[in-house]
Short mmCIF file of C-alpha atoms in Angstrom, two decimals:
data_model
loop_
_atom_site.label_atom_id
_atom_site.label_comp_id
_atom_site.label_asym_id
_atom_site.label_seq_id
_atom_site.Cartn_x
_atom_site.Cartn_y
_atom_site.Cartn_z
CA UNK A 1 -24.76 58.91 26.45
CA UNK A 2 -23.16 55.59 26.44
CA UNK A 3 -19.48 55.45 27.41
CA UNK A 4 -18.72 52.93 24.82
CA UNK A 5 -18.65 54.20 21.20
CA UNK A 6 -19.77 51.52 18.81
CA UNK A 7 -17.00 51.50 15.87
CA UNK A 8 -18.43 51.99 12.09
CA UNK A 9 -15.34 50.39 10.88
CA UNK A 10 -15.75 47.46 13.04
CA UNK A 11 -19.60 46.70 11.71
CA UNK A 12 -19.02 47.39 8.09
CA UNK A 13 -15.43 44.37 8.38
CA UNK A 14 -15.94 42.41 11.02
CA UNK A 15 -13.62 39.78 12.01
CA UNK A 16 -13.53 37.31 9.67
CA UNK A 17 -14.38 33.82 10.97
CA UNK A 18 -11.96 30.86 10.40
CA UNK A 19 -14.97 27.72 9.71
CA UNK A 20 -12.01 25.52 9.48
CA UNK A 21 -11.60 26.29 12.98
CA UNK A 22 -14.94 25.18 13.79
CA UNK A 23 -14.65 21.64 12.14
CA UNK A 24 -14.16 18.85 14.66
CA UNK A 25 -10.85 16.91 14.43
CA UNK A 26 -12.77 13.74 13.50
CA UNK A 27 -13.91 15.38 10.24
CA UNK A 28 -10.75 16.81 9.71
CA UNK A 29 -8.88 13.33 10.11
CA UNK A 30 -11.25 12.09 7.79
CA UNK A 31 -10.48 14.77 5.03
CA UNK A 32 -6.59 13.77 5.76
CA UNK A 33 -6.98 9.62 5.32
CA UNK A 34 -9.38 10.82 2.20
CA UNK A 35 -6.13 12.32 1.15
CA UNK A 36 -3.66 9.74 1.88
CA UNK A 37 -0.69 10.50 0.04
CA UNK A 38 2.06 11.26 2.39
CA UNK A 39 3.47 13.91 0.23
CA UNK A 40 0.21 16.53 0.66
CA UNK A 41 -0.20 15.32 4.27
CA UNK A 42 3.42 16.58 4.60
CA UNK A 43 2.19 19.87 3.00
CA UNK A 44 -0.96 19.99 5.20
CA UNK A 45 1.73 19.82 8.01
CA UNK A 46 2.73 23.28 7.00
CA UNK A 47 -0.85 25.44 7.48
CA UNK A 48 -1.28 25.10 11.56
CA UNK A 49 -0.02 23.83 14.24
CA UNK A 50 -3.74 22.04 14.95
CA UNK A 51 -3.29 20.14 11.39
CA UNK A 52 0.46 19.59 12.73
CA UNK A 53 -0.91 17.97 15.31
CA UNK A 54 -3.28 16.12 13.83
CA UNK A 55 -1.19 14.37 10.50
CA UNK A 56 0.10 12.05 12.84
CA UNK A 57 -3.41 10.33 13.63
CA UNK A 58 -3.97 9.42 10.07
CA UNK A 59 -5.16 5.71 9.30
CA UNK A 60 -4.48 5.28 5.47
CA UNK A 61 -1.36 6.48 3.91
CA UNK A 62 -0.06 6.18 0.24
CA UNK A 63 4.13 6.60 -0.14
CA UNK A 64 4.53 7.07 -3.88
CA UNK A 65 8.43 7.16 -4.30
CA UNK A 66 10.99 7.56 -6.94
CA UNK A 67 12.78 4.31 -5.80
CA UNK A 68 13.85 2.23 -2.70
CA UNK A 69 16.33 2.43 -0.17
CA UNK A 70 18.12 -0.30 1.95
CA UNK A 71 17.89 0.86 5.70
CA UNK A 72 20.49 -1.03 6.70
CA UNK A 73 23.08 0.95 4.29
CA UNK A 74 22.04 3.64 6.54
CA UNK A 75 21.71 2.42 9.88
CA UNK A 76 25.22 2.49 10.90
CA UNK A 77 26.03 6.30 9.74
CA UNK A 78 22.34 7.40 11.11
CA UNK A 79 23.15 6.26 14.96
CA UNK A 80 25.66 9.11 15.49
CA UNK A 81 24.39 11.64 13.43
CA UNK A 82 20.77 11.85 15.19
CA UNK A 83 22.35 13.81 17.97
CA UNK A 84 23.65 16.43 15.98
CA UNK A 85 21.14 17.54 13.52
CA UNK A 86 18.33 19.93 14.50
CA UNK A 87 14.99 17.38 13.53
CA UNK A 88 11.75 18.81 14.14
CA UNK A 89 9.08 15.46 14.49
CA UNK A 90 7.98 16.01 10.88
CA UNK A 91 11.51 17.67 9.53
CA UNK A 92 11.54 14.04 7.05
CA UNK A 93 7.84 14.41 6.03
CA UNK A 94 9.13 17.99 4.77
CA UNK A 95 11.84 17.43 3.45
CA UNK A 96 9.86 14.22 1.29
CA UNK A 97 7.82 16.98 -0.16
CA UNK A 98 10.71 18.46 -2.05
CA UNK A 99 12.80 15.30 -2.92
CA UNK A 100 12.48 11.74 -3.77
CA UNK A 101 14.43 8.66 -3.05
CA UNK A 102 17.26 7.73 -5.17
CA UNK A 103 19.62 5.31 -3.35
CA UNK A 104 18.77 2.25 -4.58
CA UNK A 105 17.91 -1.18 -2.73
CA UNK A 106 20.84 -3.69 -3.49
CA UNK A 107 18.34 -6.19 -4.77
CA UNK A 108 16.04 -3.80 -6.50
CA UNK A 109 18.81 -1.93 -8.29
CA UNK A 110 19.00 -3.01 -11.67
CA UNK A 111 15.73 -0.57 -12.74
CA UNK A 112 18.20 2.25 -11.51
CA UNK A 113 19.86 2.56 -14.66
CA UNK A 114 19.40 4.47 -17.84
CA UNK A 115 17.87 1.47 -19.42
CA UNK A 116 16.54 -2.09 -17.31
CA UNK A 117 17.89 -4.68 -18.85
CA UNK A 118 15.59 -7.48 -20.22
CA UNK A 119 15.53 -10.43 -18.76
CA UNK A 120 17.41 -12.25 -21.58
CA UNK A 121 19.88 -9.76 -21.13
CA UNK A 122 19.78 -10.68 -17.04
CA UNK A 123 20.29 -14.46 -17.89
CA UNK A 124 23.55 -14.06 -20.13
CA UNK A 125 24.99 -11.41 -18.35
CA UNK A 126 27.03 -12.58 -15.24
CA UNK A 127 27.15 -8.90 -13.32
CA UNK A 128 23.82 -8.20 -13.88
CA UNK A 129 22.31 -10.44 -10.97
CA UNK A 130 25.16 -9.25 -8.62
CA UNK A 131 24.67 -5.99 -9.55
CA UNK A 132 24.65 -3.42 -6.30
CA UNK A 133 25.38 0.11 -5.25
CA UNK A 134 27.04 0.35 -1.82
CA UNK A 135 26.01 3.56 0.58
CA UNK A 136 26.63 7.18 -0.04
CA UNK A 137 28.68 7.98 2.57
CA UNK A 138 24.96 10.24 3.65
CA UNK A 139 23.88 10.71 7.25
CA UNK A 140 21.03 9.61 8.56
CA UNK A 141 19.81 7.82 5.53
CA UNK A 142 20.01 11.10 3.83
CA UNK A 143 21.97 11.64 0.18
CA UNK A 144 22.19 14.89 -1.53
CA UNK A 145 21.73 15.40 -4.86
CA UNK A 146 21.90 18.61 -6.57
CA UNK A 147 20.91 20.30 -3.15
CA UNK A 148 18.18 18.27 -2.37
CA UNK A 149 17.47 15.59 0.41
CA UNK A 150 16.45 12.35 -0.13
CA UNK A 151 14.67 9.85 2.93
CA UNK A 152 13.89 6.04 3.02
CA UNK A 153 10.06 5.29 3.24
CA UNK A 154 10.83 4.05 6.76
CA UNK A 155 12.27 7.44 7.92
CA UNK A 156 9.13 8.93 6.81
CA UNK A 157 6.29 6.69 8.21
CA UNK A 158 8.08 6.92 11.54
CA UNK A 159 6.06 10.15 11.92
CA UNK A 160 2.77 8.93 11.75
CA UNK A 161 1.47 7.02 14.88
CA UNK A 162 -1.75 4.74 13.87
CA UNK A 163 -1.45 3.42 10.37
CA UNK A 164 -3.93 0.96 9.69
CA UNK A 165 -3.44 0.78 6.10
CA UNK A 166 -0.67 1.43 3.91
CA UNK A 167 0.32 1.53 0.34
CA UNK A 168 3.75 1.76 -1.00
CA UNK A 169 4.11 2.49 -4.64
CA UNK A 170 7.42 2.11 -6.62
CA UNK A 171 8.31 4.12 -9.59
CA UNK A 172 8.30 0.71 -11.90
CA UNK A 173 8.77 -2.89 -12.06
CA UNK A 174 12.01 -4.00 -10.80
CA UNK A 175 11.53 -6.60 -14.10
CA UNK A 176 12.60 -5.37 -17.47
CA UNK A 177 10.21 -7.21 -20.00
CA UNK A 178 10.75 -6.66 -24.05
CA UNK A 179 8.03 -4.39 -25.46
CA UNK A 180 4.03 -6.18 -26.11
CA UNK A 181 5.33 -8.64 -23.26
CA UNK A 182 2.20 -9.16 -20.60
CA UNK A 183 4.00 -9.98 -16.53
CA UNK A 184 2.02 -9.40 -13.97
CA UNK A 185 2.55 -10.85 -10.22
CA UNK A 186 0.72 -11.13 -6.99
CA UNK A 187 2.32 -12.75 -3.85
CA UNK A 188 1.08 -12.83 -0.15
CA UNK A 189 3.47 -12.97 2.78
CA UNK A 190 3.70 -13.43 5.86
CA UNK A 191 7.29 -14.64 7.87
CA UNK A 192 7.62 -15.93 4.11
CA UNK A 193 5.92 -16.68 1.27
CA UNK A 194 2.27 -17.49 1.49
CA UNK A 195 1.10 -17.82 -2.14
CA UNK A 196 1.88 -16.33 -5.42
CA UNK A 197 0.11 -15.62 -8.80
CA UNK A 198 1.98 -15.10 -12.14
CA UNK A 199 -0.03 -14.05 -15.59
CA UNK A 200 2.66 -13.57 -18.53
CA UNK A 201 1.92 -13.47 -22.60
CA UNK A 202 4.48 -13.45 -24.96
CA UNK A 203 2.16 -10.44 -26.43
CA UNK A 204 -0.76 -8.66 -26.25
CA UNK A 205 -2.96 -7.53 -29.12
CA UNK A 206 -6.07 -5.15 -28.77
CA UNK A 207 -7.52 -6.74 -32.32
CA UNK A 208 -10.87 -8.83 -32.18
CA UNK A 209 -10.40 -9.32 -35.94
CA UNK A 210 -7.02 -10.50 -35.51
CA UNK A 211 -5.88 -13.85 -37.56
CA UNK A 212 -4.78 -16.47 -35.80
CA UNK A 213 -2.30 -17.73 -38.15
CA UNK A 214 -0.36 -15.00 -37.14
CA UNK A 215 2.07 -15.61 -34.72
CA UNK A 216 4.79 -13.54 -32.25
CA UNK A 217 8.51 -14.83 -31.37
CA UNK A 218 6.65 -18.08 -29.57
CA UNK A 219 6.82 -19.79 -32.80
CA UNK A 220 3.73 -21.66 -31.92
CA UNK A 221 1.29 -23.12 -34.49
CA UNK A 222 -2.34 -23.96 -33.29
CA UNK A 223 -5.50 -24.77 -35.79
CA UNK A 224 -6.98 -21.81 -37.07
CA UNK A 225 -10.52 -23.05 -35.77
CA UNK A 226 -9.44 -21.36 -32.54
CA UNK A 227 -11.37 -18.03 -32.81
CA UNK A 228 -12.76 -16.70 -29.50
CA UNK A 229 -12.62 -17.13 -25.57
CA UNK A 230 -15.93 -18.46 -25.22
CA UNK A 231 -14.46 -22.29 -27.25
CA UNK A 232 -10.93 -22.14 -26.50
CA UNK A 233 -10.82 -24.69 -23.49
CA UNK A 234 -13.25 -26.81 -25.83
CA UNK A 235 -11.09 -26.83 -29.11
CA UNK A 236 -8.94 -29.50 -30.40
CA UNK A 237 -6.03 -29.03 -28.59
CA UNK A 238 -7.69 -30.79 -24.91
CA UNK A 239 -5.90 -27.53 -23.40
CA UNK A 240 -3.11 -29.61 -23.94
CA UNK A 241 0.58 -27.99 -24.36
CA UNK A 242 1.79 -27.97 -27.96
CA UNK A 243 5.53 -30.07 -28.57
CA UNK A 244 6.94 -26.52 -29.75
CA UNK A 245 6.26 -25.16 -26.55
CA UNK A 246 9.69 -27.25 -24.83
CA UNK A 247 11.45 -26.73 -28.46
CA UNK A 248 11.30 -23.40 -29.02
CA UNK A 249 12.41 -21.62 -25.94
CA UNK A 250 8.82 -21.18 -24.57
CA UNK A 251 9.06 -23.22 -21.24
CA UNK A 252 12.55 -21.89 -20.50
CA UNK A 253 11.31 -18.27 -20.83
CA UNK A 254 8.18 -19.13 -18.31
CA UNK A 255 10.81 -20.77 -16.02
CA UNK A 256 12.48 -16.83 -16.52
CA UNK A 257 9.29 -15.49 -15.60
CA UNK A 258 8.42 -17.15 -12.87
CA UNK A 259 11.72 -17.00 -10.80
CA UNK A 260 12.20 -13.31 -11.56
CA UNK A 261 8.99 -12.57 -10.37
CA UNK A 262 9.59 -14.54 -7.09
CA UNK A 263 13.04 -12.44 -6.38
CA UNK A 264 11.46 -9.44 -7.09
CA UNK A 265 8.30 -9.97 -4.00
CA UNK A 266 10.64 -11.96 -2.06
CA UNK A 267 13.54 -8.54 -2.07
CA UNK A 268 9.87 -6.51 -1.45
CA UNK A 269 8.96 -8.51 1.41
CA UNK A 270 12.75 -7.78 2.49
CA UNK A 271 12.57 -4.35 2.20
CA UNK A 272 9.55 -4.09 4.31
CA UNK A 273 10.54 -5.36 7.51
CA UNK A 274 11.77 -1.95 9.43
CA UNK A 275 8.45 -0.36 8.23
CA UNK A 276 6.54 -3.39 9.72
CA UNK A 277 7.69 -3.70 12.84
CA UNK A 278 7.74 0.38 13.82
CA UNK A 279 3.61 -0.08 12.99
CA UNK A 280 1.65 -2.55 15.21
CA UNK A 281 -0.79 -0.56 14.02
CA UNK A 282 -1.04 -1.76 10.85
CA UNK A 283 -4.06 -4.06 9.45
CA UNK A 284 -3.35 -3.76 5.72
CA UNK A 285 0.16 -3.45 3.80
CA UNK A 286 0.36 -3.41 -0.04
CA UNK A 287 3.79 -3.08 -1.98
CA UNK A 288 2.79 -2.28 -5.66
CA UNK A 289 4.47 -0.20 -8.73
CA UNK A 290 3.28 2.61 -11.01
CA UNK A 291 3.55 -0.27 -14.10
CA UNK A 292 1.05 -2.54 -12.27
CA UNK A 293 3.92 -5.25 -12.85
CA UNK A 294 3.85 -6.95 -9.65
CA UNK A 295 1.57 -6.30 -6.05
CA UNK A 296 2.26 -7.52 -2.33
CA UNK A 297 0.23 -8.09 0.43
CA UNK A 298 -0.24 -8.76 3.33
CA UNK A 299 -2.41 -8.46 5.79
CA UNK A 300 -3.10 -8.00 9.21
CA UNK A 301 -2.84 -11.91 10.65
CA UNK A 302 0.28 -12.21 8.19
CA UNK A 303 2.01 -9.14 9.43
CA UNK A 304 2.19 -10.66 13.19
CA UNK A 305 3.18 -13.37 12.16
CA UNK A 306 6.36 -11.74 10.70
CA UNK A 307 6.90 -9.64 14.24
CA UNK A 308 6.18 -13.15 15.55
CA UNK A 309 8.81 -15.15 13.79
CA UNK A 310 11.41 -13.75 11.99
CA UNK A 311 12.20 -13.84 8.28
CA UNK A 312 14.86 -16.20 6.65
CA UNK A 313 16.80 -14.03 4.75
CA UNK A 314 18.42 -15.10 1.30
CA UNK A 315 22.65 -15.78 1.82
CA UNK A 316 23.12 -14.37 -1.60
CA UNK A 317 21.25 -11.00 -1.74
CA UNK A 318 19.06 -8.62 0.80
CA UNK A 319 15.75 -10.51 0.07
CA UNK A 320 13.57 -13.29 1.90
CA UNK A 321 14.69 -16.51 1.48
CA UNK A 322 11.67 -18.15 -1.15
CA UNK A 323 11.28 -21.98 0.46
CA UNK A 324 10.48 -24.88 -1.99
CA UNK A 325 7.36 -24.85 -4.18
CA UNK A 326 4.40 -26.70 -5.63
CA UNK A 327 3.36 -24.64 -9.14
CA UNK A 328 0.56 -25.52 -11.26
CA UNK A 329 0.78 -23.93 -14.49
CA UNK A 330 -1.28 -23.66 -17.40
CA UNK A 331 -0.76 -22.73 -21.13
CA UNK A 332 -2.91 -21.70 -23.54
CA UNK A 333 -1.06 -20.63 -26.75
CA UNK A 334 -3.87 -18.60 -28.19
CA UNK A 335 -6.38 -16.71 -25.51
CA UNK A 336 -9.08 -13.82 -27.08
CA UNK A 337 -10.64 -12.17 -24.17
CA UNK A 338 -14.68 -11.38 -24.38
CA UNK A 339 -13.65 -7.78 -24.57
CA UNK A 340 -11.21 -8.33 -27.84
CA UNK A 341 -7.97 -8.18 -26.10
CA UNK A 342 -6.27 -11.12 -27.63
CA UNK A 343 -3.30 -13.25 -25.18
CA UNK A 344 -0.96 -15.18 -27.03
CA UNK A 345 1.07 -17.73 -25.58
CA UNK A 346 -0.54 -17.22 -22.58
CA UNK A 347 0.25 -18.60 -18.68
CA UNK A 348 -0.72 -18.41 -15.40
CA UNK A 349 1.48 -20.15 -12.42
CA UNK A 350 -0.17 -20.51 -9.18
CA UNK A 351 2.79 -21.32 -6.70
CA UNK A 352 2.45 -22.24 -3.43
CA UNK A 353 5.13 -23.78 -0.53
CA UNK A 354 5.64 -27.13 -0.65
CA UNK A 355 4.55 -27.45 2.89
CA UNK A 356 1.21 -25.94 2.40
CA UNK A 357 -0.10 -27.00 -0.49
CA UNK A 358 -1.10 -30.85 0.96
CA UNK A 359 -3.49 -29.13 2.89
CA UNK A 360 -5.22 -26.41 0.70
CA UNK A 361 -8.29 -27.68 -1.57
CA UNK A 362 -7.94 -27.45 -5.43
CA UNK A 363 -11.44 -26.37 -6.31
CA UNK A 364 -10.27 -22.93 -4.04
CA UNK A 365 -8.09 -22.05 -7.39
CA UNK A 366 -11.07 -20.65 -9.56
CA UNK A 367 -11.89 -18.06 -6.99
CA UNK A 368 -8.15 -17.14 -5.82
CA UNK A 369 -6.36 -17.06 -9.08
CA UNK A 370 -9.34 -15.04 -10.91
CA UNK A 371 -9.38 -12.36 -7.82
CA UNK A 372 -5.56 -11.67 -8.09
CA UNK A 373 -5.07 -9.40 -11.03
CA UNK A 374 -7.90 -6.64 -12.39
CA UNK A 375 -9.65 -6.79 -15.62
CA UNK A 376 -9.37 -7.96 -17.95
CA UNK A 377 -6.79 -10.15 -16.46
CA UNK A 378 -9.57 -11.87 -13.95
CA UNK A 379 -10.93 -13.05 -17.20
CA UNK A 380 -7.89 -14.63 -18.86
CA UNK A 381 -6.83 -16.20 -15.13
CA UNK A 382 -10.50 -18.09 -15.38
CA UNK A 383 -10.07 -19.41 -18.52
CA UNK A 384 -7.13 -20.50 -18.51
CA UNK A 385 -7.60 -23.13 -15.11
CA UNK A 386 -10.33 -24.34 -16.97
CA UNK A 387 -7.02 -26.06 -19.37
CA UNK A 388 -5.26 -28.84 -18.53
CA UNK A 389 -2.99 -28.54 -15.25
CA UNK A 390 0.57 -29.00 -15.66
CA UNK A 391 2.50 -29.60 -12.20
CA UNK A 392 6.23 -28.30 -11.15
CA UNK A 393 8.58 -28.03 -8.45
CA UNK A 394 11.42 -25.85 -7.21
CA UNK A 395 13.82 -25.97 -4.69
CA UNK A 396 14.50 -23.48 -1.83
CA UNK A 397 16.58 -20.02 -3.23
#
């Protein structure tokens, strides 16, 4: 008789088998950058210390956040208390999982409030563009609010190791627009600005059948012959700019548009520089909001060149200094869209430095202006350089 008893119990349950176990770490790291968002990779964190171990390796991570932070508010009150708090090497990825982050960026602050202001109400209000909220008083980085604790995006990403490519996502636009307004931005970096794309409409109507004698606070008048995409660069106008365009407020307000937007990706590109130079890593970085309002890039030649030489910061607020510009901008005060979507008092600004633009070749603008926003935005950007060209300038800000 055999000295070993088989057990009954033992062959009716065996041990159950972990396959997670038996995946290889490649195919788990792929499951993680599938995930991306640094939120569930913190929760992933959580289930074993082999997924613990492995979070850090990711590639592709998505920070969706509730708003911005200005390390350097930080900095100074974060030095001394490092020492004395108990951090595990993923305590800030944890902590992101149950809390957002509230303290606001000085130049980013004004979509803190209860309700942005407009940017009419920016213009003729003289606090509004100094507006800023100093540091908590929180330790490293950290603020509390109603028991919960708050970290910077750069706190956060400091736990990961080889981020390739990285998306930042803010809450909103830092731009408050009146309702039906179309503004939407695109600017590349690198040590400063490379090139930027602005699409604005004074409104935006889903109506094929719409009349064109109608008209929304641009006041404009154009002839009624004007009914569809496909003949509006070929109508009577020449894609020329109508006289009521410099009467009635309508090139002030684009002159609005296009300077906010440059303050908002220049305090962007700002905001970025801790997170770019912790990640030599990195080959792709793109600064966007949940409003689809404004997107920056930059990628992986432009983000050595800001480790390389240094940003100029603005003197007046915590953003990149913007250096003088070339713009070409063009006007179209009626635009209907193949798909219906009908643009009036529609622009796009392509803006460029001063410095560069001798050297870059016009017939590139078809193909770079009509790739910067998504449909059906592409669309509206390629008719509309088909108008006449109307050339600016701007000083240094």
């Amino acid at each position: 008789m055999s000295s070993v008893r088989s057990d009954p119990i033992h062959r009716i349950h065996p041990e159950p088998i972990d396959h997670v176990d038996r995946l290889p770490d490649s195919l788990l790291l792929l499951v993680f950058n599938k995930i991306g968002d640094v939120k569930a990779l913190g929760r992933c964190c959580v289930v074993s210390r082999r997924f613990h171990s492995l979070v850090p390796q990711v590639e592709n991570v998505v920070v969706r956040v509730d708003c911005v932070i200005s390390d350097d508010d930080c900095s100074s009150s974060s030095s001394s208390s490092d020492k004395s708090r108990a951090t595990g090497p993923f305590s800030n990825l944890f902590r992101l999982v149950f809390g957002g982050i509230v303290k606001p960026l000085q130049a980013l602050g004004q979509f803190l409030g209860p309700k942005r202001p407009t940017l009419n109400e920016t213009l003729n209000t003289p606090s509004s563009s100094s507006l800023s909220v100093g540091p908590g008083g929180d330790d490293d980085g950290e603020m509390d609010q109603g028991g919960v604790t708050h970290h910077s995006p750069t706190q956060v990403l400091r736990n990961f190791n080889e981020i390739r490519f990285l998306r930042i996502e803010l809450p909103s636009g830092e731009l408050g627009i009146d309702d039906g307004v179309l503004l939407k931005w695109r600017a590349d970096f690198g040590s400063t600005l490379d090139n930027c794309v602005i699409l604005g409409a004074a409104s935006v109507i889903n109506n094929v059948h719409l009349q064109v004698s109608e008209y929304g606070n641009d006041g404009f008048c154009i002839n009624n012959n004007i009914t569809s995409g496909s003949n509006v660069g070929n109508s009577d106008d020449n894609g020329s700019i109508p006289e009521s365009f410099y009467t009635n407020g309508g090139l002030k307000l684009r002159v609005v548009w296009t300077i906010s937007s440059l303050i908002a990706a220049s305090a962007r590109h700002y905001l970025l520089q801790p997170i770019i130079a912790d990640h030599k890593t990195l080959d792709s970085l793109v600064l966007t909001d949940a409003d689809g309002q404004g997107v920056l890039c930059m990628n992986r030649d432009q983000l050595e060149e800001l480790r390389v030489k240094p940003l100029s910061a603005s003197s007046a607020s915590k953003r990149t200094l913007v250096p003088a510009l070339n713009m070409r901008l063009w006007y179209a005060p009626y635009l209907e869209l193949p798909d219906g979507v009908v643009l009036k008092g529609a622009t796009l600004v392509a803006i460029r430095p001063s410095e560069q633009s001798a050297s870059k070749k016009e017939v590139s603008d078809a193909s770079w202006l009509s790739t910067a926003f998504e449909e059906p935005y592409g669309t509206a950007a390629k008719m509309l350089v088909k108008r006449r060209t109307y050339c600016l300038e701007m000083n240094s800000f």
